mmCIF file of C-alpha atoms in Angstrom:
data_model
loop_
_atom_site.group_PDB
_atom_site.id
_atom_site.type_symbol
_atom_site.label_atom_id
_atom_site.label_comp_id
_atom_site.label_asym_id
_atom_site.label_seq_id
_atom_site.Cartn_x
_atom_site.Cartn_y
_atom_site.Cartn_z
ATOM 1 C CA PRO X 25 -103.722 35.909 28.263
ATOM 2 C CA THR X 26 -107.297 36.485 29.459
ATOM 3 C CA ALA X 27 -108.589 32.901 29.984
ATOM 4 C CA ARG X 28 -108.270 31.140 33.412
ATOM 5 C CA SER X 29 -108.598 27.574 34.451
ATOM 6 C CA MET X 30 -108.505 26.669 38.090
ATOM 7 C CA ILE X 31 -108.191 22.878 38.931
ATOM 8 C CA LEU X 32 -108.573 21.757 42.684
ATOM 9 C CA THR X 33 -107.434 18.210 43.593
ATOM 10 C CA THR X 34 -108.009 16.661 46.903
ATOM 11 C CA PRO X 35 -105.376 14.318 48.496
ATOM 12 C CA ASP X 36 -107.453 11.342 47.613
ATOM 13 C CA GLY X 37 -107.542 12.202 43.920
ATOM 14 C CA GLU X 38 -110.892 13.959 43.459
ATOM 15 C CA ARG X 39 -110.846 16.820 41.031
ATOM 16 C CA THR X 40 -112.929 19.871 40.168
ATOM 17 C CA MET X 41 -112.299 22.428 37.693
ATOM 18 C CA ASN X 42 -113.589 25.942 36.955
ATOM 19 C CA THR X 43 -112.780 27.547 33.621
ATOM 20 C CA PHE X 44 -113.146 31.086 32.260
ATOM 21 C CA LEU X 45 -112.647 31.236 28.579
ATOM 22 C CA GLY X 46 -111.666 34.798 28.265
ATOM 23 C CA ALA X 47 -111.285 36.724 25.010
ATOM 24 C CA CYS X 48 -111.445 33.591 22.890
ATOM 25 C CA GLN X 49 -115.265 33.770 23.364
ATOM 26 C CA LYS X 50 -115.173 36.822 21.074
ATOM 27 C CA LEU X 51 -113.497 34.811 18.241
ATOM 28 C CA GLY X 52 -115.312 35.449 14.903
ATOM 29 C CA PRO X 53 -114.983 34.453 11.325
ATOM 30 C CA ALA X 54 -113.068 37.725 10.613
ATOM 31 C CA ASP X 55 -110.267 36.604 13.016
ATOM 32 C CA ILE X 56 -109.498 33.527 11.065
ATOM 33 C CA ASP X 57 -106.233 33.926 9.126
ATOM 34 C CA GLU X 58 -106.608 31.779 5.994
ATOM 35 C CA ASN X 59 -102.802 31.457 5.453
ATOM 36 C CA VAL X 60 -102.368 30.211 8.948
ATOM 37 C CA VAL X 61 -105.065 27.622 8.784
ATOM 38 C CA SER X 62 -104.202 26.285 5.291
ATOM 39 C CA GLY X 63 -100.597 26.049 6.280
ATOM 40 C CA ALA X 64 -101.261 23.995 9.396
ATOM 41 C CA ALA X 65 -101.146 20.225 9.376
ATOM 42 C CA ILE X 66 -104.038 20.010 11.888
ATOM 43 C CA THR X 67 -106.468 22.709 12.959
ATOM 44 C CA TYR X 68 -107.720 21.877 16.449
ATOM 45 C CA LEU X 69 -111.150 22.863 17.497
ATOM 46 C CA GLU X 70 -112.227 22.943 21.204
ATOM 47 C CA GLY X 71 -115.853 21.989 21.867
ATOM 48 C CA TYR X 72 -116.133 24.411 24.829
ATOM 49 C CA LEU X 73 -116.067 27.235 22.338
ATOM 50 C CA TRP X 74 -119.111 26.039 20.368
ATOM 51 C CA ASP X 75 -121.553 28.131 22.428
ATOM 52 C CA PRO X 76 -121.052 31.653 21.065
ATOM 53 C CA PRO X 77 -122.533 32.035 17.594
ATOM 54 C CA GLU X 78 -119.614 34.023 16.204
ATOM 55 C CA ALA X 79 -117.125 31.386 17.562
ATOM 56 C CA LYS X 80 -119.255 28.652 15.940
ATOM 57 C CA ALA X 81 -119.154 30.551 12.574
ATOM 58 C CA ALA X 82 -115.348 30.862 13.016
ATOM 59 C CA PHE X 83 -115.053 27.138 13.590
ATOM 60 C CA VAL X 84 -116.883 26.329 10.387
ATOM 61 C CA ARG X 85 -114.938 28.751 8.349
ATOM 62 C CA ALA X 86 -111.600 27.420 9.764
ATOM 63 C CA ALA X 87 -112.753 23.867 9.036
ATOM 64 C CA ASP X 88 -113.769 24.783 5.444
ATOM 65 C CA ILE X 89 -110.498 26.384 4.697
ATOM 66 C CA ALA X 90 -108.427 23.568 6.118
ATOM 67 C CA ARG X 91 -110.489 20.949 4.139
ATOM 68 C CA GLN X 92 -110.074 22.952 0.968
ATOM 69 C CA ALA X 93 -106.270 22.918 1.647
ATOM 70 C CA GLY X 94 -106.250 19.272 2.158
ATOM 71 C CA ARG X 95 -105.503 19.566 5.842
ATOM 72 C CA GLU X 96 -106.880 17.649 8.901
ATOM 73 C CA VAL X 97 -109.362 19.081 11.191
ATOM 74 C CA ALA X 98 -109.548 17.783 14.912
ATOM 75 C CA LEU X 99 -112.443 18.355 17.339
ATOM 76 C CA SER X 100 -112.439 17.683 21.079
ATOM 77 C CA LEU X 101 -116.012 17.009 22.404
ATOM 78 C CA SER X 102 -114.752 18.698 25.564
ATOM 79 C CA ASP X 103 -117.509 17.729 28.018
ATOM 80 C CA SER X 104 -120.656 15.598 28.066
ATOM 81 C CA PHE X 105 -122.691 18.865 28.845
ATOM 82 C CA CYS X 106 -121.367 20.345 25.572
ATOM 83 C CA VAL X 107 -122.461 17.150 23.732
ATOM 84 C CA ASP X 108 -125.922 17.269 25.411
ATOM 85 C CA ARG X 109 -126.363 20.798 24.081
ATOM 86 C CA PHE X 110 -124.891 20.466 20.574
ATOM 87 C CA ARG X 111 -125.183 16.710 19.805
ATOM 88 C CA ASP X 112 -126.683 17.181 16.428
ATOM 89 C CA GLU X 113 -124.322 19.882 15.450
ATOM 90 C CA PHE X 114 -121.161 17.849 16.436
ATOM 91 C CA LEU X 115 -122.429 14.851 14.545
ATOM 92 C CA LYS X 116 -123.074 17.073 11.496
ATOM 93 C CA LEU X 117 -119.562 18.380 11.596
ATOM 94 C CA MET X 118 -118.307 14.781 11.481
ATOM 95 C CA ARG X 119 -120.755 13.449 8.943
ATOM 96 C CA ASP X 120 -120.304 16.376 6.527
ATOM 97 C CA GLY X 121 -116.531 15.713 6.539
ATOM 98 C CA ARG X 122 -115.565 18.969 8.223
ATOM 99 C CA VAL X 123 -113.931 17.110 11.095
ATOM 100 C CA SER X 124 -111.602 14.184 10.302
ATOM 101 C CA ILE X 125 -110.329 13.610 13.877
ATOM 102 C CA CYS X 126 -112.342 13.535 16.984
ATOM 103 C CA PHE X 127 -111.383 13.128 20.770
ATOM 104 C CA ALA X 128 -113.811 11.921 23.317
ATOM 105 C CA ASN X 129 -113.957 10.277 26.706
ATOM 106 C CA GLU X 130 -116.438 7.581 27.722
ATOM 107 C CA SER X 131 -119.081 9.862 29.041
ATOM 108 C CA GLU X 132 -118.868 12.172 26.064
ATOM 109 C CA ILE X 133 -119.235 9.373 23.553
ATOM 110 C CA HIS X 134 -122.149 7.881 25.546
ATOM 111 C CA SER X 135 -123.856 11.272 25.381
ATOM 112 C CA LEU X 136 -123.189 11.711 21.650
ATOM 113 C CA TYR X 137 -124.908 8.481 20.701
ATOM 114 C CA GLN X 138 -127.311 8.465 23.689
ATOM 115 C CA THR X 139 -126.385 5.019 24.859
ATOM 116 C CA ALA X 140 -124.895 3.553 27.942
ATOM 117 C CA ASP X 141 -123.309 0.737 26.026
ATOM 118 C CA THR X 142 -119.654 1.675 25.183
ATOM 119 C CA ASP X 143 -119.279 -1.001 22.376
ATOM 120 C CA THR X 144 -122.347 0.484 20.517
ATOM 121 C CA ALA X 145 -121.120 4.003 20.939
ATOM 122 C CA ILE X 146 -117.633 3.228 19.682
ATOM 123 C CA ALA X 147 -118.951 1.348 16.654
ATOM 124 C CA ALA X 148 -121.132 4.312 15.674
ATOM 125 C CA PHE X 149 -118.125 6.649 16.317
ATOM 126 C CA GLY X 150 -116.088 4.697 13.907
ATOM 127 C CA GLN X 151 -118.701 5.172 11.103
ATOM 128 C CA ASP X 152 -118.996 8.903 11.579
ATOM 129 C CA VAL X 153 -115.308 10.017 11.642
ATOM 130 C CA PRO X 154 -112.206 8.769 9.912
ATOM 131 C CA LEU X 155 -110.109 8.859 13.165
ATOM 132 C CA GLY X 156 -112.035 8.672 16.534
ATOM 133 C CA ILE X 157 -109.944 8.624 19.714
ATOM 134 C CA VAL X 158 -111.704 7.508 22.897
ATOM 135 C CA THR X 159 -109.614 7.810 25.998
ATOM 136 C CA LEU X 160 -110.167 4.379 27.493
ATOM 137 C CA ILE X 161 -108.653 0.925 26.961
ATOM 138 C CA VAL X 162 -112.088 -0.558 25.837
ATOM 139 C CA SER X 163 -111.297 0.342 22.194
ATOM 140 C CA VAL X 164 -108.262 -2.026 22.258
ATOM 141 C CA LEU X 165 -110.367 -4.815 23.994
ATOM 142 C CA MET X 166 -113.136 -4.427 21.361
ATOM 143 C CA ALA X 167 -110.589 -4.948 18.681
ATOM 144 C CA VAL X 168 -109.287 -8.186 20.176
ATOM 145 C CA ALA X 169 -113.003 -9.299 20.865
ATOM 146 C CA PHE X 170 -114.028 -8.678 17.194
ATOM 147 C CA PHE X 171 -110.945 -9.783 15.412
ATOM 148 C CA GLY X 172 -109.138 -11.957 17.968
ATOM 149 C CA PRO X 173 -105.279 -11.693 18.164
ATOM 150 C CA ARG X 174 -105.319 -9.948 14.801
ATOM 151 C CA GLY X 175 -107.129 -7.058 16.498
ATOM 152 C CA LEU X 176 -103.823 -6.274 18.350
ATOM 153 C CA TYR X 177 -102.136 -6.165 15.000
ATOM 154 C CA LEU X 178 -104.793 -3.781 13.553
ATOM 155 C CA VAL X 179 -104.468 -1.498 16.565
ATOM 156 C CA SER X 180 -100.677 -1.447 16.442
ATOM 157 C CA THR X 181 -100.520 -0.863 12.654
ATOM 158 C CA ASN X 182 -103.022 2.053 12.817
ATOM 159 C CA ALA X 183 -101.173 3.593 15.695
ATOM 160 C CA ALA X 184 -97.906 3.219 13.753
ATOM 161 C CA GLY X 185 -99.450 5.054 10.862
ATOM 162 C CA LEU X 186 -100.179 7.981 13.107
ATOM 163 C CA LEU X 187 -96.477 8.499 13.842
ATOM 164 C CA ASP X 188 -96.170 10.482 10.610
ATOM 165 C CA HIS X 189 -98.500 13.031 12.194
ATOM 166 C CA TYR X 190 -96.096 14.680 14.617
ATOM 167 C CA THR X 191 -98.757 16.766 16.268
ATOM 168 C CA LEU X 192 -100.884 13.667 17.137
ATOM 169 C CA VAL X 193 -97.786 11.938 18.469
ATOM 170 C CA ALA X 194 -97.033 14.805 20.839
ATOM 171 C CA ILE X 195 -100.451 14.751 22.541
ATOM 172 C CA PRO X 196 -100.016 11.463 24.591
ATOM 173 C CA PHE X 197 -96.440 12.600 25.586
ATOM 174 C CA PHE X 198 -97.767 15.900 26.694
ATOM 175 C CA VAL X 199 -100.392 14.182 28.821
ATOM 176 C CA LEU X 200 -97.818 11.694 30.129
ATOM 177 C CA MET X 201 -95.395 14.732 31.069
ATOM 178 C CA ALA X 202 -98.297 16.406 32.845
ATOM 179 C CA SER X 203 -99.177 13.252 34.721
ATOM 180 C CA ILE X 204 -95.553 12.754 35.923
ATOM 181 C CA LEU X 205 -95.196 16.351 36.983
ATOM 182 C CA GLU X 206 -98.439 16.065 38.935
ATOM 183 C CA ARG X 207 -97.623 12.817 40.676
ATOM 184 C CA ALA X 208 -94.101 13.888 41.501
ATOM 185 C CA GLY X 209 -95.261 17.136 42.985
ATOM 186 C CA ILE X 210 -93.191 19.132 40.632
ATOM 187 C CA ALA X 211 -96.227 20.794 39.077
ATOM 188 C CA GLU X 212 -97.313 22.235 42.436
ATOM 189 C CA ASP X 213 -93.700 23.418 43.076
ATOM 190 C CA LEU X 214 -93.532 25.106 39.721
ATOM 191 C CA PHE X 215 -96.898 26.714 40.416
ATOM 192 C CA ASP X 216 -95.789 27.945 43.864
ATOM 193 C CA ALA X 217 -92.513 29.266 42.389
ATOM 194 C CA MET X 218 -94.294 31.188 39.656
ATOM 195 C CA SER X 219 -96.779 32.584 42.213
ATOM 196 C CA ILE X 220 -93.701 34.002 44.132
ATOM 197 C CA PHE X 221 -92.031 35.483 41.208
ATOM 198 C CA ALA X 222 -94.978 36.702 39.095
ATOM 199 C CA GLY X 223 -98.073 36.337 41.299
ATOM 200 C CA ASN X 224 -98.332 40.086 41.822
ATOM 201 C CA LEU X 225 -98.415 40.777 38.143
ATOM 202 C CA ARG X 226 -101.735 40.845 36.352
ATOM 203 C CA GLY X 227 -101.896 37.444 34.567
ATOM 204 C CA GLY X 228 -98.355 36.605 35.812
ATOM 205 C CA VAL X 229 -99.227 33.110 36.925
ATOM 206 C CA ALA X 230 -100.727 32.274 33.605
ATOM 207 C CA VAL X 231 -97.490 33.400 31.922
#
């Protein structure tokens, strides 16, 4: 692996992250394996890679292959700075039907729709993509606000429908596992152990 992501966390919970994308920045349309994409249930696109023109063309090609094969395409908006630079292009991906699942946090969705009102942003998000996932509890509260107690039923039934998509089900459990490892101190112990055994090897810690 050539990419690196260094995350520094202070004892009081403040976090900073520095990421080097590595060789994936050289990804181009010729690197897309049509059989792999058409055979995947979900093709996941990372917004951080929307900068290089070749990677952008690769994204579009992969999305078109997946759509033609009747597969799902997911996009992570990645960062509000990415959204600021490529707002129109991200919206076009969703509105053209190339992306059917989109992940965003509160700051990213505010930037996407250029509003400070979360309710307004989420409402617009729901119009632009079949499945929009915003990482905050406001979406549940909105359902209750708009539909009353029935809102909880709507949220729960939609969530239950996603259980058929095993890849999507794995995502929250992956995040939960990472949170448990971090809070228990196990992640730091694992990192220290790997540093001892493989730290002297080039790329060893990443392995």
